[in-house]
Coordinates of C-alpha atoms (C1' of nucleotides) in Angstrom, one line a residue:
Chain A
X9 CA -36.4 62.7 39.7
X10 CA -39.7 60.9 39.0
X11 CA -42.0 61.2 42.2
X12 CA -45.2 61.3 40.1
X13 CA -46.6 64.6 40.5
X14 CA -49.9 65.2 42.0
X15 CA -52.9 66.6 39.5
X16 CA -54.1 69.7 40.0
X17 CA -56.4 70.8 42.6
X18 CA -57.9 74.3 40.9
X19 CA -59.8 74.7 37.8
X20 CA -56.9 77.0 36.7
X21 CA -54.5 74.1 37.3
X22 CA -56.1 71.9 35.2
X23 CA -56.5 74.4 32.4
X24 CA -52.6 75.4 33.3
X25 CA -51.4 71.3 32.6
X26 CA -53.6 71.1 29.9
X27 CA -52.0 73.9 27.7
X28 CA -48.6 72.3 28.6
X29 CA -49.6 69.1 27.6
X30 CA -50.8 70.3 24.2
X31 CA -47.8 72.7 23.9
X32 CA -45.6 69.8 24.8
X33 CA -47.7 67.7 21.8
X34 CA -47.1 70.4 19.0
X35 CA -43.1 71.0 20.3
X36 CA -42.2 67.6 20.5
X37 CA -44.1 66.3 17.3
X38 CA -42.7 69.2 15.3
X39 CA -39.5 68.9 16.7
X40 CA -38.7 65.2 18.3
X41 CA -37.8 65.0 22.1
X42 CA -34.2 65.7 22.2
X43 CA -34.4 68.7 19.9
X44 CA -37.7 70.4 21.9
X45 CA -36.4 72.0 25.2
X46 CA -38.6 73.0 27.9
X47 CA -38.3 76.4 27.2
X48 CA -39.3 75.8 23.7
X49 CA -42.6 73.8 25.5
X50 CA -43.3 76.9 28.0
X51 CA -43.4 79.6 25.2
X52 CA -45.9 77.9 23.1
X53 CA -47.6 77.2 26.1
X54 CA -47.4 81.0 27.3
X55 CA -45.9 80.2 30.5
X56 CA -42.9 80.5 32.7
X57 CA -40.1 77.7 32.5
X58 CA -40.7 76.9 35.8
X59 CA -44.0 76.2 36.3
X60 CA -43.8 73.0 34.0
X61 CA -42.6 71.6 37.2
X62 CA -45.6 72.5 38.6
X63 CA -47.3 70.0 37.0
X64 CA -45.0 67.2 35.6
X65 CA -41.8 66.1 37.6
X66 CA -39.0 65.9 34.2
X67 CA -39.3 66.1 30.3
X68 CA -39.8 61.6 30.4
X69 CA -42.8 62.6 32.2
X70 CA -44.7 64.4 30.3
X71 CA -43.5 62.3 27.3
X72 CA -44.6 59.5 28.9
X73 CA -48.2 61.2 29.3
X74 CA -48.3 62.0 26.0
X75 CA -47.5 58.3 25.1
X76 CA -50.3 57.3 26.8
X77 CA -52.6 59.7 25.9
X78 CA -51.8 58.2 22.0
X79 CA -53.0 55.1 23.5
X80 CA -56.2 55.7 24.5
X81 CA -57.0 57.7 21.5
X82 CA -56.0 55.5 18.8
X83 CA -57.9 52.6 20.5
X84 CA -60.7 54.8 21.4
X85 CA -60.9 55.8 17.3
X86 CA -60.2 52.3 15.6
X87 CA -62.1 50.7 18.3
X88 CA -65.5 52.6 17.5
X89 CA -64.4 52.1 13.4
X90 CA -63.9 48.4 13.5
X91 CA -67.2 48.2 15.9
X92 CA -69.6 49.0 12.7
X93 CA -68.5 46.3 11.3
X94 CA -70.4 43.5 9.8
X95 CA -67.7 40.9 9.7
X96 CA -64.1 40.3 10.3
X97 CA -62.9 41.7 6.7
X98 CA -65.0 44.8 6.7
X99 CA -63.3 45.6 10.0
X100 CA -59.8 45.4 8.9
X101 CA -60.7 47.5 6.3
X102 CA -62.7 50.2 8.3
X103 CA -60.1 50.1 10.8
X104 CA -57.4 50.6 8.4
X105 CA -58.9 53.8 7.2
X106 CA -59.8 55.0 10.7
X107 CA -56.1 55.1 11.7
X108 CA -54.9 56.6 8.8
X109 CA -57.5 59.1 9.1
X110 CA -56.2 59.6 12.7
X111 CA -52.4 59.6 11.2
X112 CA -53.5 62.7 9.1
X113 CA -55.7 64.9 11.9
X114 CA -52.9 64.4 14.2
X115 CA -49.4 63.5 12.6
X116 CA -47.3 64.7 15.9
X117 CA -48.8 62.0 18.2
X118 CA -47.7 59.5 15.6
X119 CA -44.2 60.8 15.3
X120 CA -44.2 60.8 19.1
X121 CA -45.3 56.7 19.7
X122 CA -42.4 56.3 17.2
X123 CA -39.8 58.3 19.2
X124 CA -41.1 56.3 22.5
X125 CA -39.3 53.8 21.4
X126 CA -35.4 55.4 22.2
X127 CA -37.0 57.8 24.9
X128 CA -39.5 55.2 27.2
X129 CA -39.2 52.0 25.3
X130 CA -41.3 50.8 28.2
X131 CA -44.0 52.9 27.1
X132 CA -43.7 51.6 23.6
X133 CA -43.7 48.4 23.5
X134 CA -47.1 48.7 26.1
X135 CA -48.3 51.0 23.3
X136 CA -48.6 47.9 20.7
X137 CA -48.3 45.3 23.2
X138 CA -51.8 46.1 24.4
X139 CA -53.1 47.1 20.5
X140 CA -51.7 44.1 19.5
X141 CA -53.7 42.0 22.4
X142 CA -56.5 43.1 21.4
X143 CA -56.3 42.6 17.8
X144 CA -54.9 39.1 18.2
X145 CA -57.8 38.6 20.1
X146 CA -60.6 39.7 16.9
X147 CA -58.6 37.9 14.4
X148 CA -58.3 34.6 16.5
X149 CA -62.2 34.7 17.5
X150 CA -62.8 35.4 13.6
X151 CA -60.4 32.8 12.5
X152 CA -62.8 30.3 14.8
X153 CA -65.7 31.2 13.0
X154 CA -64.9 31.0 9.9
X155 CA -64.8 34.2 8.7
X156 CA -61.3 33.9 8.2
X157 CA -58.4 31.7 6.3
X158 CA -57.1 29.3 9.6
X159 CA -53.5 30.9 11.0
X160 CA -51.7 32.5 13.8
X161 CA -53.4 35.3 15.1
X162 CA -50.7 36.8 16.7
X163 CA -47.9 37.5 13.9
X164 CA -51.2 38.5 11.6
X165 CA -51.4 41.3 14.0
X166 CA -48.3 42.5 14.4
X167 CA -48.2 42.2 10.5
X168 CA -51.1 43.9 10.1
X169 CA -49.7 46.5 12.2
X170 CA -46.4 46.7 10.9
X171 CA -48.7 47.3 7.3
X172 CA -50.7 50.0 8.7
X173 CA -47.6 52.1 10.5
X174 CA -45.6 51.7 7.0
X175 CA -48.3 53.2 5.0
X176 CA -49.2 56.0 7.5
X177 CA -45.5 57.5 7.3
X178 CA -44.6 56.7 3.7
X179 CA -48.6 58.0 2.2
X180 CA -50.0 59.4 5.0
X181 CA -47.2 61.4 6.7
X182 CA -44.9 61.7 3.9
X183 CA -47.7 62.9 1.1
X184 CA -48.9 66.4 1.1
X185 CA -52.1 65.5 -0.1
X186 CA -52.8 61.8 1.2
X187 CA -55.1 59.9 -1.2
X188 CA -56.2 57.7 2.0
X189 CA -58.9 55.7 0.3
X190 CA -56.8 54.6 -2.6
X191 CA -54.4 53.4 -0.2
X192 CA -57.1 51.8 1.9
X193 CA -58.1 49.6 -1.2
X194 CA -54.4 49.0 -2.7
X195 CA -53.7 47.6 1.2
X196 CA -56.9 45.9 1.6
X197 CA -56.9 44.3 -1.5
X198 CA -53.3 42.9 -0.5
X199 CA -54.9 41.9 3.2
X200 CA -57.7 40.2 1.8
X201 CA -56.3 37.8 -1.1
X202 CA -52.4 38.2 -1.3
X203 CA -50.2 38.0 -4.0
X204 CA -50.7 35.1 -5.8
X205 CA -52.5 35.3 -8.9
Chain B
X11 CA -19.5 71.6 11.7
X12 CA -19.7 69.1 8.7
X13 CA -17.1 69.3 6.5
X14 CA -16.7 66.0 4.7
X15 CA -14.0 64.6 6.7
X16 CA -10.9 63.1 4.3
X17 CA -10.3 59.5 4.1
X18 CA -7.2 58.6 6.3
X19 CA -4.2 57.6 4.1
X20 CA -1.9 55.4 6.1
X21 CA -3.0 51.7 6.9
X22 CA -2.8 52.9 10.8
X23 CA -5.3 55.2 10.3
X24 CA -8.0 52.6 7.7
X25 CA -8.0 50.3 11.3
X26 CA -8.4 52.8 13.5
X27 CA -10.9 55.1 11.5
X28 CA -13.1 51.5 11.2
X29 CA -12.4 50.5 15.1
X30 CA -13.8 53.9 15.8
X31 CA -16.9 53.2 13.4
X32 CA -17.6 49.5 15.0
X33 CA -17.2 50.8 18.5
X34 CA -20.2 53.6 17.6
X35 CA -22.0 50.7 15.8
X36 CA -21.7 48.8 19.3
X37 CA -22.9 51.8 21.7
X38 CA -25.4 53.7 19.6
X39 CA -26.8 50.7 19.2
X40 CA -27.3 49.9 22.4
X41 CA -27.8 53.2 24.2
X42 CA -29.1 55.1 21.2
X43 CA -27.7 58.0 19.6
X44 CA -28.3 60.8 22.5
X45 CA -27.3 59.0 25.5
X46 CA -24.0 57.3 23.4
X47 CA -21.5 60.2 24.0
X48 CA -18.2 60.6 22.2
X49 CA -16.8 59.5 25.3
X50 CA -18.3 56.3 24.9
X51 CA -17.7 55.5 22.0
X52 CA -13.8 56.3 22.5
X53 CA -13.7 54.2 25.2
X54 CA -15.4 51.1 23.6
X55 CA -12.6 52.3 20.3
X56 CA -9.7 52.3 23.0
X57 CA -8.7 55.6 21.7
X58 CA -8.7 59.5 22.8
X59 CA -11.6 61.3 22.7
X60 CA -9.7 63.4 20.1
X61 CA -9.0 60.5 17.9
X62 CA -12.5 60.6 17.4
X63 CA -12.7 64.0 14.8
X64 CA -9.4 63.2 13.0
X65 CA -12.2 60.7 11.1
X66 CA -15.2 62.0 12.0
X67 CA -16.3 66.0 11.7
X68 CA -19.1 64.9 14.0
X69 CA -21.2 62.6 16.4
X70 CA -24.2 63.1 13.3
X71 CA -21.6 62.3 10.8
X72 CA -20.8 59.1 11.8
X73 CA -24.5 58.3 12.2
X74 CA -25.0 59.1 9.0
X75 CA -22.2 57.1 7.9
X76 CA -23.5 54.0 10.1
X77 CA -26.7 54.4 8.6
X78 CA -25.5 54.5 5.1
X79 CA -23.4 51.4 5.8
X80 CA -27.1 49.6 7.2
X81 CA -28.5 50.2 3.7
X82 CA -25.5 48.7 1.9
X83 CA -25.4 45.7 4.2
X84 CA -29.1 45.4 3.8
X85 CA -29.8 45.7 -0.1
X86 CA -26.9 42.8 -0.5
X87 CA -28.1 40.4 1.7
X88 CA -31.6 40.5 0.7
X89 CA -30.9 41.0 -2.8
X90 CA -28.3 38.3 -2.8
X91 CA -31.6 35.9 -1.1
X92 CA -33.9 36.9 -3.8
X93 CA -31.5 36.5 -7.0
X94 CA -31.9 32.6 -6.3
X95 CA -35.6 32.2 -6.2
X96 CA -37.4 30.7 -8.7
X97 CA -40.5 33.0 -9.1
X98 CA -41.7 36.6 -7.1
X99 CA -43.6 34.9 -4.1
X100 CA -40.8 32.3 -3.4
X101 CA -38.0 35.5 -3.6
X102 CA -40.9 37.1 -1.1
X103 CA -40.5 34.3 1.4
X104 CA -36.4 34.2 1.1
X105 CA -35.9 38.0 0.9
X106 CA -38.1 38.0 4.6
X107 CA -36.2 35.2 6.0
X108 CA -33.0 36.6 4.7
X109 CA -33.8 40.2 6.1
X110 CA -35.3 38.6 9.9
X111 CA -31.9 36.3 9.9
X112 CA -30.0 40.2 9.3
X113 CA -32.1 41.7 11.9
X114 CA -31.0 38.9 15.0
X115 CA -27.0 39.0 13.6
X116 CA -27.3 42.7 13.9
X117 CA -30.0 44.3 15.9
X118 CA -27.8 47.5 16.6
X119 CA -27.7 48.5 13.3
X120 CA -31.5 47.6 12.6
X121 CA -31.9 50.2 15.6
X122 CA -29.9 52.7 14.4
X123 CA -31.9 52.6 11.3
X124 CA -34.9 53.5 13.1
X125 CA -33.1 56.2 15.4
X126 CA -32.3 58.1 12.0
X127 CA -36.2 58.8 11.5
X128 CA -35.2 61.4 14.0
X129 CA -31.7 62.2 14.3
X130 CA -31.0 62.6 10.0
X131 CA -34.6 62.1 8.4
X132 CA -33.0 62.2 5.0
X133 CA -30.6 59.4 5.8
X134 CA -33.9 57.6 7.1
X135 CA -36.2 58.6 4.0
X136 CA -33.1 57.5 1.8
X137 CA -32.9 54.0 3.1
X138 CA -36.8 53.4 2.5
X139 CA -36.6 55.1 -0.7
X140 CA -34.3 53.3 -2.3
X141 CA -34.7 49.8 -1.3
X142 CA -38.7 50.6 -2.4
X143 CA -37.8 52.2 -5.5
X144 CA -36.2 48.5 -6.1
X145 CA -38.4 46.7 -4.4
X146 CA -41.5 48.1 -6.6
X147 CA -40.4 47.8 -10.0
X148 CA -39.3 43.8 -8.6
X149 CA -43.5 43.2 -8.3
X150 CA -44.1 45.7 -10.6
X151 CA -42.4 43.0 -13.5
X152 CA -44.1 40.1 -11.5
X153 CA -47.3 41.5 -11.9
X154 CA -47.0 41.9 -15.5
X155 CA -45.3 38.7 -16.4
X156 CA -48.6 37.1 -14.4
X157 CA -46.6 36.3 -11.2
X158 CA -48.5 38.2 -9.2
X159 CA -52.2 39.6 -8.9
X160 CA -52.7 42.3 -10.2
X161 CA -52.3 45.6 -7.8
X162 CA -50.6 48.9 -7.0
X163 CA -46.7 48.1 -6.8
X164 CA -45.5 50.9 -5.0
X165 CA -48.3 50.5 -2.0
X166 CA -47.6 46.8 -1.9
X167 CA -44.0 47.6 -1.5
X168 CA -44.6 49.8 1.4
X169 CA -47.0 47.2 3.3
X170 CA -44.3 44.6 2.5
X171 CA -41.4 46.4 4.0
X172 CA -43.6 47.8 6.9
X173 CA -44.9 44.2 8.1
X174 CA -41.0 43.0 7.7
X175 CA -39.8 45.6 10.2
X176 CA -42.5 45.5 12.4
X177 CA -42.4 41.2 12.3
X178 CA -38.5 42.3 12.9
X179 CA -38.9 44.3 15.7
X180 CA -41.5 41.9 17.8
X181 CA -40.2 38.4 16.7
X182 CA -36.6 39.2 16.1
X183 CA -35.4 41.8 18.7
X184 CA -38.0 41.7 21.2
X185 CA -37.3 37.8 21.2
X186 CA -35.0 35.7 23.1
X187 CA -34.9 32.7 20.7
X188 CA -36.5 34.2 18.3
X189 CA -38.1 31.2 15.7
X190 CA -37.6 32.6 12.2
X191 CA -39.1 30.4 10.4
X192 CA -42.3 29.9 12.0
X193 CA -42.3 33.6 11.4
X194 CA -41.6 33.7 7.5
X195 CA -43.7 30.8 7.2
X196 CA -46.9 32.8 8.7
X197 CA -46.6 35.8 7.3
X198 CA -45.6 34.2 4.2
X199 CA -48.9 32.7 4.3
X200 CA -50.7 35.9 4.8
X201 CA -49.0 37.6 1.7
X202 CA -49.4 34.7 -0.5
X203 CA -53.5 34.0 -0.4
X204 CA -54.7 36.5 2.3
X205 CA -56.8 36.6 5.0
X206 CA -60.2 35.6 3.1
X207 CA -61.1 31.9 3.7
Chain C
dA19 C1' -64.2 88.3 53.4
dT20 C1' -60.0 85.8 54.4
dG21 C1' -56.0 83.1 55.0
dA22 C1' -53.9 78.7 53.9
dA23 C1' -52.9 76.1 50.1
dA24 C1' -52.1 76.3 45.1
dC25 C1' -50.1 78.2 41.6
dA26 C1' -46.8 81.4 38.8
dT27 C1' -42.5 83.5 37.9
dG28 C1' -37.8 83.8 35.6
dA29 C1' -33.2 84.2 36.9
dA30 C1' -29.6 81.3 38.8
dT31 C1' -27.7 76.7 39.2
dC32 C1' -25.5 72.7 37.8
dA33 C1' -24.5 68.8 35.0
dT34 C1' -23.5 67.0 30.8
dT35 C1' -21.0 66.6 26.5
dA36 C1' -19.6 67.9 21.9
dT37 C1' -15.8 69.9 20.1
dT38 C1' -11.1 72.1 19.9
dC39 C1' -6.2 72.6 20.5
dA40 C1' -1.4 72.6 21.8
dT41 C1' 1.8 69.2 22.1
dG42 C1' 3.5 65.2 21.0
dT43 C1' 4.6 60.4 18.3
dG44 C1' 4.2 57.1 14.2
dT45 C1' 4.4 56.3 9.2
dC46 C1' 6.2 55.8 4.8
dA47 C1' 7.7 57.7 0.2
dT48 C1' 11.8 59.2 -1.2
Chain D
dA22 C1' 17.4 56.7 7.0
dT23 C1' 14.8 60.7 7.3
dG24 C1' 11.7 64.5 7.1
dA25 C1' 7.1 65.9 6.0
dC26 C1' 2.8 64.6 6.8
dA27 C1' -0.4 61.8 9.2
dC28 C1' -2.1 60.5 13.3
dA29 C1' -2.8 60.4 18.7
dT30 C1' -3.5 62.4 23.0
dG31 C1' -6.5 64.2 26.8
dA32 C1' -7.2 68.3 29.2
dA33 C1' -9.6 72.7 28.4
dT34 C1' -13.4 75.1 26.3
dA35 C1' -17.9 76.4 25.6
dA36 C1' -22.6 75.8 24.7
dT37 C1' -26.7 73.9 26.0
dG38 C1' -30.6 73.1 28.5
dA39 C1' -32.9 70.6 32.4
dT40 C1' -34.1 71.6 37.0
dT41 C1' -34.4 74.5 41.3
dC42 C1' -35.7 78.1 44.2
dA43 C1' -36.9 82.4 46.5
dT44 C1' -40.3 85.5 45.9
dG45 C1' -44.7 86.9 44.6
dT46 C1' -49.9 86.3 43.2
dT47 C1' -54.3 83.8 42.8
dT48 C1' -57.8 80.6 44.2
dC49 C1' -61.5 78.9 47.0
dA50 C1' -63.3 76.4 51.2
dT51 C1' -64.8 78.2 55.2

DNA sequence: ATGAAACATGAATCATTATTCATGTGTCAT
DNA sequence: ATGACACATGAATAATGATTCATGTTTCAT
């Protein structure tokens, strides 16, 4: 059922679970976890059926990988964005555009985080729990000195967030030719002084 | 497969057809459309499992119809908030109270919602779209009248409605006691003047 | 070079569920 | 009050697709 299965142990493994892995990336981001059977999976990958349970122990499994792998890499790539940064503002504003950039390169993992949430809401909410740490964390520590208006750190980043997954699926995802940077400026514009006049 | 099924004609068959409806509301929205079988939801009804397709031509129909119901609901109550405010940023604190008071008195719905991104993407693109198509030309007469700064309506629409599900989702649902009004009155904050000190 | 461990195969299994249908019972316009 | 139509039933059907397994083939440490 869900003994975690071992890694490979031969340089032809690992190249074996990486194919699945990236066959399982393209299946399920095209066509969402319910609709992509492992069959579907294996014949992108060029395999037989059975030897996906070689190297991952159910469908939630490799899901689950996959998940995770959207973790690391969307931390990895707004983390080095927002890292340039000469203050607080300039990083919200880099990091906005590095994620949307990311949205664009690589719009399965994206639809895939999204579906986490009815397949391994577990691994969702850890998803944006820890992102969201994180951020708090900036946005608090930049509130302290200054370089930001006083207020709760943590519903600005889940805000913040919210704002960024919004306009990746309605201009990023949605658009067949995303105009990033104007929506960069439209957002950060909004971010930066609000509404009123 | 989907032929539009009729409207029942006897007063036995309005209760039953909306018993069926509520009981689907109930278990799709807690188990999520895949693992809510007919079964379930015929059992939560108190009906056959054949009952189910003298009102329903299938389990994706009645999604679609749950889904459609969700917008209605939603567009009223948050339209009915807004109607009474005085100017656009005090209808953009009621309207986000209003919608995060929706969201605790009805998270299965507000799940479903996001379920239809994958199980009927028009019925999901359909909801957005037409509560933003509203939403923009709302800020887009603010803007002009001198309400508002001056900005791109339909990307401020967006970022609104994103940070409102997202603040939904982690305050509302993920919440025991969820407090709502700390939550509009921070994020209100952040849409009025910004994050810039 | 070689054999034990790893890996590969794909057809068969097995469980799950949406949907249908043949046979009733209830409703309501006349 | 009654018959035509509407509605109700639940067991049978039928399709789907995840997972297993018996039988090979390949790898690589020795």
């Amino acid at each position: 059922m869900s003994t975690p299965t071992a890694l490979p142990k031969t340089k032809r493994g690992v190249e074996r679970r990486a194919q699945i892995l990236s066959a399982a990336e393209t299946v399920i981001g095209e066509k969402g976890f319910t609709a992509a059977s492992i069959a579907d999976i294996t014949r992108e990958a060029g395999t037989a059926q059975g030897t996906f349970y070689i190297y991952f122990a159910s469908k939630e499994e490799i899901f689950r990988e996959l998940v995770l792998e959207m973790g690391r890499i969307t931390r990895t790539i707004v983390t080095r964005a927002v890292s340039e940064a000469s203050d607080r503002l300039q990083a919200e504003q880099d990091g906005l555009r590095a994620f949307l950039r990311f949205v664009a390169k690589r719009p399965s993992l994206y639809q895939i985080v999204e579906e986490a949430r009815f397949v391994d809401p577990d691994a969702y909410r850890a998803y944006f729990t820890s992102f969201a740490k994180a951020y708090e964390s900036q946005l608090a520590a930049a509130a302290a000195a200054g370089e930001l208006r006083p207020g709760d750190a943590e519903i600005r980043a889940w805000a913040l967030m919210g704002m960024a997954k919004t306009l990746g699926e309605r201009f990023v995802i949605w658009e067949a030719e995303p105009d990033i940077d104007r929506v960069v400026d439209e957002a950060f514009a909004l971010i930066r002084t609000g509404l009123e006049p």
